[in-house]
Amino acid sequence: MKFQYKSNDYHQPQRNGALAGLLVLLFPVLLPSLFSPLSHASPSMFSEWNVPKPRHLPLLKSALQHQKEPNAPKPRHLPLFKSALQRPSANAKQSDLWLPLANQGWRSCAQSANNPSLPQKSQGYIQVFLDGGLNQQRMGICDAVAVTKILNATLVIPYLEVNPVWQDSSSFMDIYDVDHFINVLKDDISIVKELPNEFSWSTREYYATAIRATRIKTAPVHASANWYLENVLPVLQSYGVAAISPFSHRLTFDNLPMDIQRLRCKANFQALIFVPHIRALGDALVSRLRYPSIKNRGLDGVHLEETAYTNKIQEPLKFVVLHLRFDKDMAAHSACDFGGGKAEKLALAKYRQMIWQGRVLNSQFTDEELRSQGRCPLTPEEIGLLLAALGFDKSTRLYLASHKVYGGEARISALRRLFPLMEDKKSLASSEERAGVKGKASLLAALDYYVSMHSNIFISASPGNMHNALMGHRTYENLKTIKPNMALLGQLFLNKSLSWSEFQQAVVEGHENRQGQIRIRKPKQSIYTYPAPDCMCHG
């Protein structure tokens, strides 16, 4: 049966069609939120769609041109070409870059000068509740070991709080090899995995519901050993247990006995190793970076056997780990301008207000002031220009250690053009291999940490806990680590008239003594970032 539409007005269908067409045209104006993902995003949506252009286009172009293409034309200016031949070739510069650090007269020295001993009687059980990310918690664990020794107590394996940003509920035992931790420190302190039944009531939930006599919540930042003896020891002696929360950064770095300092070093550099499955996956990633031909093989026994064979017949390649922390939190908190225009500025300002309610010191300064002081994190493009100026070229194998880059892949595109051999966890490991760490920020960070410790060179795009922890650990092992001169780079990037050669010369000169040279720790500086002289012996 057919249905026919009959109209008494011949022009009605045309009028209806015109009205429908007009509504289609007006819809994006009347309801822009429905269409924003398909056009330029509103400020609050900027990071997902509105891709910023490279901020330092002349330098980026020069860096790309500086890296010779395979079929480069013959030189037109022979005298200049002859002069260039007398200077170190690109390969010579590359080999200099990859040279390991010379012996600096320091060696790792975390063992106590005295024979370690346990107290005849423990004063009670110490619990700590640690917030922050992987590396902030790592420092807290080592401080807990030291406080336990100061109090002649027994340490309960620390409780790791769920990070409100990353939402990772991984426990100590999910990240670290707990049996190794206990065994390495067994002659220094007593450690238990959980409280005995008589103290089973002492839980996080117990302390969250009311004020408790056994909770210590007034520990000052960088508290002295005497503070713990005067304020925590009496609680231990009265109740048998003391729970310290918050605990991050709650132990001083100064005026402590050398044995206590060495114990912190021992905990950090020897006792804390990652669980076997993190180490296995980390070893696989390192092998695939050094031996690209085994990149797509699995983590089974055949892979391990083939890897061992390949390693014997193939020269291992060198690689750089770039820790790129450029997430939305860091970008917003810095209050810097990253070249995304008004939309990005508004998006970051709104986010800054929402998270910190305007309490951000940097927002009082202009972008130029912040950059000239080195207070702006380097963007992927800027860290790429730094690496290129230092002499790394398109043949450099680069491992990108990062969580989530603000702006996504589009923000990384300039870096990838400079270093097309860039890899990360996703490109090196299959989804099946990554299943055990997927969505777990602490385990992903642990994997990046492990790979970073096995790289030839490590560089971080901005200061932070990961940068500090790895700089200290690699210093302890005498491994090359490039520390960007943030103030210099900020000033260079502000100068839009610099040629590539001028930029390169300034970068090279400004980083000659920032490649892992020992820096003696100054008062108030972290022992975990500057391990000499507390964790290292001279001569």
PDB file of C-alpha atoms in Angstrom, residues 196-346:
ATOM      1  CA  PRO A 196      49.971  -8.836  64.857  1.00  0.00           C
ATOM      2  CA  ASN A 197      46.363  -9.597  65.804  1.00  0.00           C
ATOM      3  CA  GLU A 198      46.486  -7.627  69.045  1.00  0.00           C
ATOM      4  CA  PHE A 199      46.978  -4.420  67.024  1.00  0.00           C
ATOM      5  CA  SER A 200      44.750  -5.308  64.074  1.00  0.00           C
ATOM      6  CA  TRP A 201      42.464  -2.404  65.014  1.00  0.00           C
ATOM      7  CA  SER A 202      45.143   0.122  63.941  1.00  0.00           C
ATOM      8  CA  THR A 203      43.985   0.726  60.375  1.00  0.00           C
ATOM      9  CA  ARG A 204      43.558   3.665  58.051  1.00  0.00           C
ATOM     10  CA  GLU A 205      39.774   3.488  58.531  1.00  0.00           C
ATOM     11  CA  TYR A 206      40.198   3.575  62.314  1.00  0.00           C
ATOM     12  CA  TYR A 207      42.158   6.827  62.120  1.00  0.00           C
ATOM     13  CA  ALA A 208      39.819   8.379  59.567  1.00  0.00           C
ATOM     14  CA  THR A 209      36.737   8.253  61.819  1.00  0.00           C
ATOM     15  CA  ALA A 210      37.932  10.084  64.968  1.00  0.00           C
ATOM     16  CA  ILE A 211      40.880  11.563  66.842  1.00  0.00           C
ATOM     17  CA  ARG A 212      43.026   8.693  68.133  1.00  0.00           C
ATOM     18  CA  ALA A 213      45.758   8.732  70.751  1.00  0.00           C
ATOM     19  CA  THR A 214      47.987   6.514  68.628  1.00  0.00           C
ATOM     20  CA  ARG A 215      47.905   8.749  65.560  1.00  0.00           C
ATOM     21  CA  ILE A 216      50.720  11.275  65.096  1.00  0.00           C
ATOM     22  CA  LYS A 217      49.508  13.985  62.732  1.00  0.00           C
ATOM     23  CA  THR A 218      51.604  16.944  63.882  1.00  0.00           C
ATOM     24  CA  ALA A 219      55.004  15.883  62.574  1.00  0.00           C
ATOM     25  CA  PRO A 220      56.561  19.047  61.101  1.00  0.00           C
ATOM     26  CA  VAL A 221      58.158  19.066  57.675  1.00  0.00           C
ATOM     27  CA  HIS A 222      61.816  17.990  57.982  1.00  0.00           C
ATOM     28  CA  ALA A 223      61.439  17.137  61.672  1.00  0.00           C
ATOM     29  CA  SER A 224      64.585  16.388  63.655  1.00  0.00           C
ATOM     30  CA  ALA A 225      65.497  13.063  65.251  1.00  0.00           C
ATOM     31  CA  ASN A 226      64.877  14.626  68.667  1.00  0.00           C
ATOM     32  CA  TRP A 227      61.324  15.527  67.662  1.00  0.00           C
ATOM     33  CA  TYR A 228      60.560  11.841  67.066  1.00  0.00           C
ATOM     34  CA  LEU A 229      62.224  10.824  70.334  1.00  0.00           C
ATOM     35  CA  GLU A 230      60.202  13.416  72.278  1.00  0.00           C
ATOM     36  CA  ASN A 231      56.823  13.030  70.533  1.00  0.00           C
ATOM     37  CA  VAL A 232      56.542   9.537  69.045  1.00  0.00           C
ATOM     38  CA  LEU A 233      58.577   7.373  71.406  1.00  0.00           C
ATOM     39  CA  PRO A 234      56.224   8.035  74.379  1.00  0.00           C
ATOM     40  CA  VAL A 235      53.243   6.936  72.244  1.00  0.00           C
ATOM     41  CA  LEU A 236      55.056   3.740  71.299  1.00  0.00           C
ATOM     42  CA  GLN A 237      55.928   3.008  74.908  1.00  0.00           C
ATOM     43  CA  SER A 238      52.346   3.630  76.055  1.00  0.00           C
ATOM     44  CA  TYR A 239      50.360   1.871  73.331  1.00  0.00           C
ATOM     45  CA  GLY A 240      52.822  -0.353  71.466  1.00  0.00           C
ATOM     46  CA  VAL A 241      51.962   1.230  68.128  1.00  0.00           C
ATOM     47  CA  ALA A 242      52.172   4.700  66.546  1.00  0.00           C
ATOM     48  CA  ALA A 243      50.672   5.671  63.194  1.00  0.00           C
ATOM     49  CA  ILE A 244      52.245   8.719  61.515  1.00  0.00           C
ATOM     50  CA  SER A 245      50.124  10.511  58.945  1.00  0.00           C
ATOM     51  CA  PRO A 246      50.910  12.651  57.054  1.00  0.00           C
ATOM     52  CA  PHE A 247      54.499  11.505  56.716  1.00  0.00           C
ATOM     53  CA  SER A 248      55.857  12.810  53.383  1.00  0.00           C
ATOM     54  CA  HIS A 249      58.986  14.975  53.865  1.00  0.00           C
ATOM     55  CA  ARG A 250      58.744  14.557  57.641  1.00  0.00           C
ATOM     56  CA  LEU A 251      62.437  13.856  58.385  1.00  0.00           C
ATOM     57  CA  THR A 252      65.291  16.332  58.155  1.00  0.00           C
ATOM     58  CA  PHE A 253      68.230  15.853  55.798  1.00  0.00           C
ATOM     59  CA  ASP A 254      70.663  17.546  58.193  1.00  0.00           C
ATOM     60  CA  ASN A 255      72.209  16.927  61.620  1.00  0.00           C
ATOM     61  CA  LEU A 256      71.576  13.200  61.636  1.00  0.00           C
ATOM     62  CA  PRO A 257      74.131  10.522  62.586  1.00  0.00           C
ATOM     63  CA  MET A 258      76.001   9.126  59.580  1.00  0.00           C
ATOM     64  CA  ASP A 259      74.649   5.632  60.318  1.00  0.00           C
ATOM     65  CA  ILE A 260      71.076   6.935  59.893  1.00  0.00           C
ATOM     66  CA  GLN A 261      71.956   8.702  56.632  1.00  0.00           C
ATOM     67  CA  ARG A 262      73.654   5.590  55.277  1.00  0.00           C
ATOM     68  CA  LEU A 263      70.606   3.519  56.206  1.00  0.00           C
ATOM     69  CA  ARG A 264      68.384   5.828  54.136  1.00  0.00           C
ATOM     70  CA  CYS A 265      70.777   5.319  51.218  1.00  0.00           C
ATOM     71  CA  LYS A 266      70.742   1.559  51.700  1.00  0.00           C
ATOM     72  CA  ALA A 267      66.948   1.508  51.701  1.00  0.00           C
ATOM     73  CA  ASN A 268      66.702   3.644  48.558  1.00  0.00           C
ATOM     74  CA  PHE A 269      69.487   2.252  46.402  1.00  0.00           C
ATOM     75  CA  GLN A 270      69.645  -1.381  47.547  1.00  0.00           C
ATOM     76  CA  ALA A 271      66.503  -2.512  49.357  1.00  0.00           C
ATOM     77  CA  LEU A 272      63.847  -1.070  47.035  1.00  0.00           C
ATOM     78  CA  ILE A 273      63.666  -3.091  43.835  1.00  0.00           C
ATOM     79  CA  PHE A 274      60.552  -3.592  41.728  1.00  0.00           C
ATOM     80  CA  VAL A 275      58.484  -6.763  41.631  1.00  0.00           C
ATOM     81  CA  PRO A 276      59.660  -9.474  39.174  1.00  0.00           C
ATOM     82  CA  HIS A 277      57.028  -8.821  36.480  1.00  0.00           C
ATOM     83  CA  ILE A 278      58.020  -5.112  36.288  1.00  0.00           C
ATOM     84  CA  ARG A 279      61.696  -6.063  35.992  1.00  0.00           C
ATOM     85  CA  ALA A 280      60.927  -8.685  33.330  1.00  0.00           C
ATOM     86  CA  LEU A 281      58.918  -6.260  31.209  1.00  0.00           C
ATOM     87  CA  GLY A 282      61.551  -3.574  31.772  1.00  0.00           C
ATOM     88  CA  ASP A 283      64.304  -5.923  30.603  1.00  0.00           C
ATOM     89  CA  ALA A 284      62.268  -6.713  27.491  1.00  0.00           C
ATOM     90  CA  LEU A 285      61.851  -3.009  26.657  1.00  0.00           C
ATOM     91  CA  VAL A 286      65.570  -2.358  27.176  1.00  0.00           C
ATOM     92  CA  SER A 287      66.446  -5.314  24.927  1.00  0.00           C
ATOM     93  CA  ARG A 288      64.121  -4.071  22.193  1.00  0.00           C
ATOM     94  CA  LEU A 289      65.709  -0.627  22.370  1.00  0.00           C
ATOM     95  CA  ARG A 290      69.220  -2.053  22.155  1.00  0.00           C
ATOM     96  CA  TYR A 291      68.348  -4.796  19.650  1.00  0.00           C
ATOM     97  CA  PRO A 292      65.480  -3.557  17.421  1.00  0.00           C
ATOM     98  CA  SER A 293      65.292  -6.885  15.567  1.00  0.00           C
ATOM     99  CA  ILE A 294      63.731  -8.522  18.653  1.00  0.00           C
ATOM    100  CA  LYS A 295      61.166  -5.754  19.131  1.00  0.00           C
ATOM    101  CA  ASN A 296      58.086  -7.835  18.339  1.00  0.00           C
ATOM    102  CA  ARG A 297      58.932 -10.996  20.218  1.00  0.00           C
ATOM    103  CA  GLY A 298      57.038 -12.038  23.317  1.00  0.00           C
ATOM    104  CA  LEU A 299      58.039 -12.423  26.936  1.00  0.00           C
ATOM    105  CA  ASP A 300      58.077 -16.223  26.851  1.00  0.00           C
ATOM    106  CA  GLY A 301      60.997 -18.609  27.155  1.00  0.00           C
ATOM    107  CA  VAL A 302      61.596 -18.600  23.398  1.00  0.00           C
ATOM    108  CA  HIS A 303      61.969 -14.816  23.507  1.00  0.00           C
ATOM    109  CA  LEU A 304      64.523 -15.001  26.308  1.00  0.00           C
ATOM    110  CA  GLU A 305      66.509 -17.676  24.513  1.00  0.00           C
ATOM    111  CA  GLU A 306      66.465 -15.798  21.203  1.00  0.00           C
ATOM    112  CA  THR A 307      67.347 -12.541  22.953  1.00  0.00           C
ATOM    113  CA  ALA A 308      70.398 -14.109  24.548  1.00  0.00           C
ATOM    114  CA  TYR A 309      71.504 -15.430  21.150  1.00  0.00           C
ATOM    115  CA  THR A 310      70.861 -12.097  19.414  1.00  0.00           C
ATOM    116  CA  ASN A 311      72.798 -10.242  22.109  1.00  0.00           C
ATOM    117  CA  LYS A 312      75.867 -12.355  21.361  1.00  0.00           C
ATOM    118  CA  ILE A 313      75.929 -11.673  17.628  1.00  0.00           C
ATOM    119  CA  GLN A 314      74.651  -8.093  17.491  1.00  0.00           C
ATOM    120  CA  GLU A 315      76.274  -4.925  18.811  1.00  0.00           C
ATOM    121  CA  PRO A 316      73.878  -3.269  21.293  1.00  0.00           C
ATOM    122  CA  LEU A 317      72.583   0.166  20.325  1.00  0.00           C
ATOM    123  CA  LYS A 318      72.638   3.105  22.706  1.00  0.00           C
ATOM    124  CA  PHE A 319      69.526   4.990  23.727  1.00  0.00           C
ATOM    125  CA  VAL A 320      68.384   8.078  25.613  1.00  0.00           C
ATOM    126  CA  VAL A 321      65.465   8.157  28.029  1.00  0.00           C
ATOM    127  CA  LEU A 322      63.512  11.407  27.988  1.00  0.00           C
ATOM    128  CA  HIS A 323      61.237  11.889  30.971  1.00  0.00           C
ATOM    129  CA  LEU A 324      58.558  14.178  29.623  1.00  0.00           C
ATOM    130  CA  ARG A 325      56.266  15.409  32.357  1.00  0.00           C
ATOM    131  CA  PHE A 326      53.910  17.730  30.542  1.00  0.00           C
ATOM    132  CA  ASP A 327      50.497  16.861  31.915  1.00  0.00           C
ATOM    133  CA  LYS A 328      47.610  19.254  32.441  1.00  0.00           C
ATOM    134  CA  ASP A 329      48.369  19.688  36.157  1.00  0.00           C
ATOM    135  CA  MET A 330      51.933  20.828  35.495  1.00  0.00           C
ATOM    136  CA  ALA A 331      50.978  23.048  32.560  1.00  0.00           C
ATOM    137  CA  ALA A 332      48.242  24.771  34.585  1.00  0.00           C
ATOM    138  CA  HIS A 333      50.248  25.127  37.800  1.00  0.00           C
ATOM    139  CA  SER A 334      53.210  26.676  35.978  1.00  0.00           C
ATOM    140  CA  ALA A 335      51.007  29.573  34.733  1.00  0.00           C
ATOM    141  CA  CYS A 336      53.191  29.719  31.607  1.00  0.00           C
ATOM    142  CA  ASP A 337      52.097  30.350  28.022  1.00  0.00           C
ATOM    143  CA  PHE A 338      52.604  27.297  25.818  1.00  0.00           C
ATOM    144  CA  GLY A 339      51.607  28.816  22.491  1.00  0.00           C
ATOM    145  CA  GLY A 340      48.033  27.565  22.268  1.00  0.00           C
ATOM    146  CA  GLY A 341      46.474  31.008  22.062  1.00  0.00           C
ATOM    147  CA  LYS A 342      43.628  32.503  24.086  1.00  0.00           C
ATOM    148  CA  ALA A 343      41.656  29.253  24.213  1.00  0.00           C
ATOM    149  CA  GLU A 344      44.479  27.382  25.906  1.00  0.00           C
ATOM    150  CA  LYS A 345      45.194  30.238  28.322  1.00  0.00           C
ATOM    151  CA  LEU A 346      41.546  30.337  29.382  1.00  0.00           C
TER     152      LEU A 346
END
